[in-house]
Amino acid sequence: MISKLSYLSESAIFRDLSPEEREWVTSIGTTATYEPGKVFYTPEEPREALFLLREGKARIYTFSPEGEKQEIAPISPGTLFGEMPLIGARMHTNFAEAVEACTVWIINRNDLERILLDKPRVALRFLETLGKQLMELEARLEDIAFKTIPARLASLLLRLMEEHGPTIVGYAHQDLAEMIGTYRETTTQTLGQFKRQGLLTIGRKRLEILNPDGLREIAEG
């Protein structure tokens, strides 16, 4: 287990803080673990808290009008997420759940008020990070709302390629379908089209991107 102080020293959010500021931040909030499939919050059971993922993998998702699960954003270590009306980060229709076993740092409303009042420089880093992530979230929601399925899938594959390189491993067709808000069968058909176009090869939970420019043309079309 990574110590909180060690983690804060390595996290991009806190890296440029002074040792004294990092030491102070470690006194704020609590640490918790979540097993795969456990939810952090739901629309019916919101939590007025921010979460910082320290270890593991999680995701934010919603449901389409047809009842299909739609992943809005993956959550990787170092990501802040959560429901916090105090700073306008309220997502009324979203769910957040652990994909893998997760360790999170939980900052409740009272903790955040302490940060805002006592350490404005720390608070500014929180707000900058959340603002950037909310903009990315809006862009993904626009993709789901306005782009065709091939364009959404091409955009997703390009994002995954940026994170993992041209060989993308560990994603089943159902995972990809949930990430773009469609059915598994539709995703499989679209991947088949991309394969016939020479854009990628398909294996078991493995995709090899062969023509990123071709995918980019579809994503922007």
Tab-separated table of C-alpha atoms in Angstrom:
chain	number	residue	atom	x	y	z
A	1	MET	CA	0.000	0.000	0.000
A	2	ILE	CA	1.344	3.419	-0.984
A	3	SER	CA	1.488	5.832	1.948
A	4	LYS	CA	-0.679	8.921	1.583
A	5	LEU	CA	2.296	11.301	1.881
A	6	SER	CA	4.317	9.347	-0.680
A	7	TYR	CA	1.358	9.276	-3.037
A	8	LEU	CA	0.779	13.030	-2.743
A	9	SER	CA	4.444	13.647	-3.541
A	10	GLU	CA	4.035	11.743	-6.824
A	11	SER	CA	0.552	12.971	-7.782
A	12	ALA	CA	0.437	15.693	-10.449
A	13	ILE	CA	-2.236	17.508	-8.428
A	14	PHE	CA	0.025	17.968	-5.394
A	15	ARG	CA	3.535	17.634	-6.811
A	16	ASP	CA	4.407	21.342	-6.701
A	17	LEU	CA	3.107	21.883	-3.161
A	18	SER	CA	5.587	22.485	-0.383
A	19	PRO	CA	6.375	19.600	2.015
A	20	GLU	CA	4.481	21.483	4.731
A	21	GLU	CA	1.399	21.807	2.507
A	22	ARG	CA	1.511	18.119	1.572
A	23	GLU	CA	1.882	17.201	5.236
A	24	TRP	CA	-1.181	19.312	6.041
A	25	VAL	CA	-3.207	17.724	3.236
A	26	THR	CA	-2.518	14.232	4.615
A	27	SER	CA	-4.455	15.189	7.750
A	28	ILE	CA	-7.576	15.826	5.651
A	29	GLY	CA	-10.015	13.145	4.547
A	30	THR	CA	-10.117	9.391	4.961
A	31	THR	CA	-8.902	6.377	3.006
A	32	ALA	CA	-11.184	3.513	1.945
A	33	THR	CA	-11.068	0.420	-0.263
A	34	TYR	CA	-13.728	-0.731	-2.734
A	35	GLU	CA	-14.044	-4.177	-4.283
A	36	PRO	CA	-14.799	-4.581	-8.018
A	37	GLY	CA	-18.433	-3.746	-8.775
A	38	LYS	CA	-18.971	-1.651	-5.634
A	39	VAL	CA	-20.442	1.787	-6.311
A	40	PHE	CA	-19.127	5.046	-4.901
A	41	TYR	CA	-22.410	6.869	-5.525
A	42	THR	CA	-25.628	6.643	-7.550
A	43	PRO	CA	-28.365	9.169	-8.439
A	44	GLU	CA	-30.517	7.598	-5.705
A	45	GLU	CA	-27.684	7.522	-3.161
A	46	PRO	CA	-25.453	10.530	-3.858
A	47	ARG	CA	-22.454	11.260	-1.654
A	48	GLU	CA	-21.466	14.836	-1.069
A	49	ALA	CA	-17.783	14.072	-1.347
A	50	LEU	CA	-14.823	14.096	-3.667
A	51	PHE	CA	-12.804	10.950	-4.294
A	52	LEU	CA	-9.170	10.748	-5.351
A	53	LEU	CA	-8.328	7.352	-6.820
A	54	ARG	CA	-4.976	6.195	-5.469
A	55	GLU	CA	-4.878	2.609	-6.750
A	56	GLY	CA	-7.047	0.515	-9.061
A	57	LYS	CA	-9.463	1.362	-11.861
A	58	ALA	CA	-12.983	2.821	-11.736
A	59	ARG	CA	-15.480	4.421	-14.100
A	60	ILE	CA	-18.325	6.925	-14.349
A	61	TYR	CA	-21.372	5.793	-16.297
A	62	THR	CA	-25.036	6.505	-16.926
A	63	PHE	CA	-27.919	4.749	-18.689
A	64	SER	CA	-29.373	5.556	-22.102
A	65	PRO	CA	-33.141	6.040	-22.565
A	66	GLU	CA	-33.161	2.436	-23.827
A	67	GLY	CA	-31.602	1.229	-20.581
A	68	GLU	CA	-28.136	0.562	-22.017
A	69	LYS	CA	-25.188	1.286	-19.739
A	70	GLN	CA	-23.027	4.104	-21.144
A	71	GLU	CA	-19.551	4.663	-19.763
A	72	ILE	CA	-18.850	8.383	-19.684
A	73	ALA	CA	-15.299	8.327	-18.398
A	74	PRO	CA	-12.725	5.844	-17.114
A	75	ILE	CA	-11.086	6.760	-13.815
A	76	SER	CA	-7.373	6.091	-13.420
A	77	PRO	CA	-5.088	6.660	-10.417
A	78	GLY	CA	-4.655	10.355	-9.676
A	79	THR	CA	-8.151	11.274	-10.897
A	80	LEU	CA	-10.529	13.355	-8.786
A	81	PHE	CA	-14.223	12.543	-9.147
A	82	GLY	CA	-17.443	12.838	-7.193
A	83	GLU	CA	-20.474	14.896	-6.242
A	84	MET	CA	-19.724	18.246	-4.667
A	85	PRO	CA	-22.416	20.958	-5.020
A	86	LEU	CA	-20.186	23.348	-3.056
A	87	ILE	CA	-18.000	23.745	-6.169
A	88	GLY	CA	-20.623	23.004	-8.795
A	89	ALA	CA	-19.523	19.416	-9.453
A	90	ARG	CA	-22.991	17.919	-9.291
A	91	MET	CA	-23.836	15.080	-11.709
A	92	HIS	CA	-27.447	14.133	-11.027
A	93	THR	CA	-27.675	11.130	-13.376
A	94	ASN	CA	-24.248	9.543	-13.035
A	95	PHE	CA	-22.989	6.413	-11.322
A	96	ALA	CA	-19.406	5.689	-10.253
A	97	GLU	CA	-18.160	2.159	-9.600
A	98	ALA	CA	-14.943	0.255	-9.022
A	99	VAL	CA	-13.822	-1.802	-12.023
A	100	GLU	CA	-10.887	-3.280	-10.107
A	101	ALA	CA	-10.116	-3.275	-6.388
A	102	CYS	CA	-9.645	0.413	-5.555
A	103	THR	CA	-8.073	2.493	-2.835
A	104	VAL	CA	-9.529	5.996	-2.649
A	105	TRP	CA	-8.986	9.104	-0.599
A	106	ILE	CA	-12.373	10.597	0.363
A	107	ILE	CA	-12.789	14.320	0.964
A	108	ASN	CA	-16.193	15.261	2.389
A	109	ARG	CA	-17.822	18.688	2.369
A	110	ASN	CA	-16.369	19.741	5.722
A	111	ASP	CA	-12.881	18.673	4.621
A	112	LEU	CA	-13.183	20.659	1.407
A	113	GLU	CA	-14.385	23.744	3.291
A	114	ARG	CA	-11.252	23.499	5.462
A	115	ILE	CA	-9.087	23.364	2.346
A	116	LEU	CA	-10.870	26.320	0.728
A	117	LEU	CA	-10.567	28.451	3.875
A	118	ASP	CA	-7.120	27.448	5.129
A	119	LYS	CA	-5.140	26.499	2.004
A	120	PRO	CA	-6.343	28.434	-1.053
A	121	ARG	CA	-3.346	27.301	-3.149
A	122	VAL	CA	-4.300	23.667	-2.552
A	123	ALA	CA	-7.942	24.477	-3.289
A	124	LEU	CA	-6.935	26.095	-6.589
A	125	ARG	CA	-5.220	22.891	-7.711
A	126	PHE	CA	-8.387	20.932	-6.910
A	127	LEU	CA	-10.546	23.367	-8.879
A	128	GLU	CA	-8.188	23.444	-11.880
A	129	THR	CA	-8.121	19.651	-12.020
A	130	LEU	CA	-11.883	19.287	-11.662
A	131	GLY	CA	-12.500	21.968	-14.282
A	132	LYS	CA	-10.316	20.163	-16.813
A	133	GLN	CA	-11.987	16.827	-16.083
A	134	LEU	CA	-15.482	18.320	-16.380
A	135	MET	CA	-14.562	19.735	-19.809
A	136	GLU	CA	-13.370	16.285	-20.917
A	137	LEU	CA	-16.595	14.802	-19.568
A	138	GLU	CA	-18.680	17.273	-21.567
A	139	ALA	CA	-16.733	16.413	-24.736
A	140	ARG	CA	-17.448	12.709	-24.247
A	141	LEU	CA	-21.133	13.389	-23.630
A	142	GLU	CA	-21.228	15.378	-26.882
A	143	ASP	CA	-19.652	12.404	-28.668
A	144	ILE	CA	-22.403	10.132	-27.339
A	145	ALA	CA	-25.162	12.605	-28.206
A	146	PHE	CA	-24.127	13.773	-31.669
A	147	LYS	CA	-21.621	11.419	-33.313
A	148	THR	CA	-22.424	8.285	-35.291
A	149	ILE	CA	-21.437	4.954	-33.763
A	150	PRO	CA	-18.434	4.488	-36.110
A	151	ALA	CA	-17.246	8.012	-35.212
A	152	ARG	CA	-17.696	7.341	-31.481
A	153	LEU	CA	-15.843	4.046	-31.685
A	154	ALA	CA	-13.033	5.580	-33.738
A	155	SER	CA	-12.691	8.415	-31.186
A	156	LEU	CA	-12.564	5.900	-28.343
A	157	LEU	CA	-9.917	3.767	-30.059
A	158	LEU	CA	-7.769	6.839	-30.650
A	159	ARG	CA	-8.035	7.789	-26.951
A	160	LEU	CA	-7.119	4.263	-25.908
A	161	MET	CA	-4.191	4.295	-28.325
A	162	GLU	CA	-2.919	7.495	-26.698
A	163	GLU	CA	-3.031	5.752	-23.311
A	164	HIS	CA	-1.773	2.291	-24.274
A	165	GLY	CA	-0.045	2.577	-27.643
A	166	PRO	CA	-1.165	0.868	-30.879
A	167	THR	CA	-1.742	-2.470	-29.118
A	168	ILE	CA	-4.876	-2.178	-26.948
A	169	VAL	CA	-5.312	-5.112	-24.561
A	170	GLY	CA	-7.933	-5.989	-21.954
A	171	TYR	CA	-11.153	-4.644	-23.468
A	172	ALA	CA	-13.975	-7.004	-24.451
A	173	HIS	CA	-16.479	-5.887	-27.079
A	174	GLN	CA	-19.024	-5.371	-24.271
A	175	ASP	CA	-16.591	-3.013	-22.517
A	176	LEU	CA	-16.150	-0.957	-25.682
A	177	ALA	CA	-19.917	-0.930	-26.272
A	178	GLU	CA	-20.560	0.496	-22.803
A	179	MET	CA	-17.862	3.116	-23.328
A	180	ILE	CA	-19.610	4.489	-26.433
A	181	GLY	CA	-23.211	3.863	-25.361
A	182	THR	CA	-24.345	1.152	-27.762
A	183	TYR	CA	-24.966	-2.605	-28.006
A	184	ARG	CA	-22.215	-5.234	-28.058
A	185	GLU	CA	-23.463	-6.594	-31.389
A	186	THR	CA	-23.250	-3.134	-32.976
A	187	THR	CA	-19.720	-2.669	-31.657
A	188	THR	CA	-18.660	-6.063	-33.025
A	189	GLN	CA	-20.104	-5.199	-36.443
A	190	THR	CA	-18.359	-1.828	-36.492
A	191	LEU	CA	-15.021	-3.355	-35.480
A	192	GLY	CA	-15.497	-5.831	-38.326
A	193	GLN	CA	-15.969	-2.927	-40.735
A	194	PHE	CA	-12.799	-1.282	-39.433
A	195	LYS	CA	-10.915	-4.555	-39.890
A	196	ARG	CA	-12.098	-4.905	-43.500
A	197	GLN	CA	-10.955	-1.335	-44.124
A	198	GLY	CA	-7.483	-2.251	-42.880
A	199	LEU	CA	-7.684	0.055	-39.877
A	200	LEU	CA	-6.982	-2.586	-37.223
A	201	THR	CA	-6.697	-6.265	-36.410
A	202	ILE	CA	-8.863	-8.027	-33.837
A	203	GLY	CA	-7.895	-10.687	-31.291
A	204	ARG	CA	-9.290	-11.874	-27.977
A	205	LYS	CA	-9.482	-8.707	-25.849
A	206	ARG	CA	-6.776	-7.334	-28.139
A	207	LEU	CA	-6.862	-4.694	-30.871
A	208	GLU	CA	-3.892	-3.639	-32.989
A	209	ILE	CA	-4.308	-0.195	-34.542
A	210	LEU	CA	-2.833	-0.192	-38.058
A	211	ASN	CA	-4.092	3.101	-39.484
A	212	PRO	CA	-4.652	5.860	-36.910
A	213	ASP	CA	-5.118	8.472	-39.644
A	214	GLY	CA	-7.981	6.440	-41.085
A	215	LEU	CA	-9.620	6.237	-37.658
A	216	ARG	CA	-9.102	9.962	-37.164
A	217	GLU	CA	-10.858	10.671	-40.459
A	218	ILE	CA	-13.858	8.599	-39.323
A	219	ALA	CA	-13.856	10.219	-35.866
A	220	GLU	CA	-13.918	13.711	-37.357
A	221	GLY	CA	-16.327	12.893	-40.189
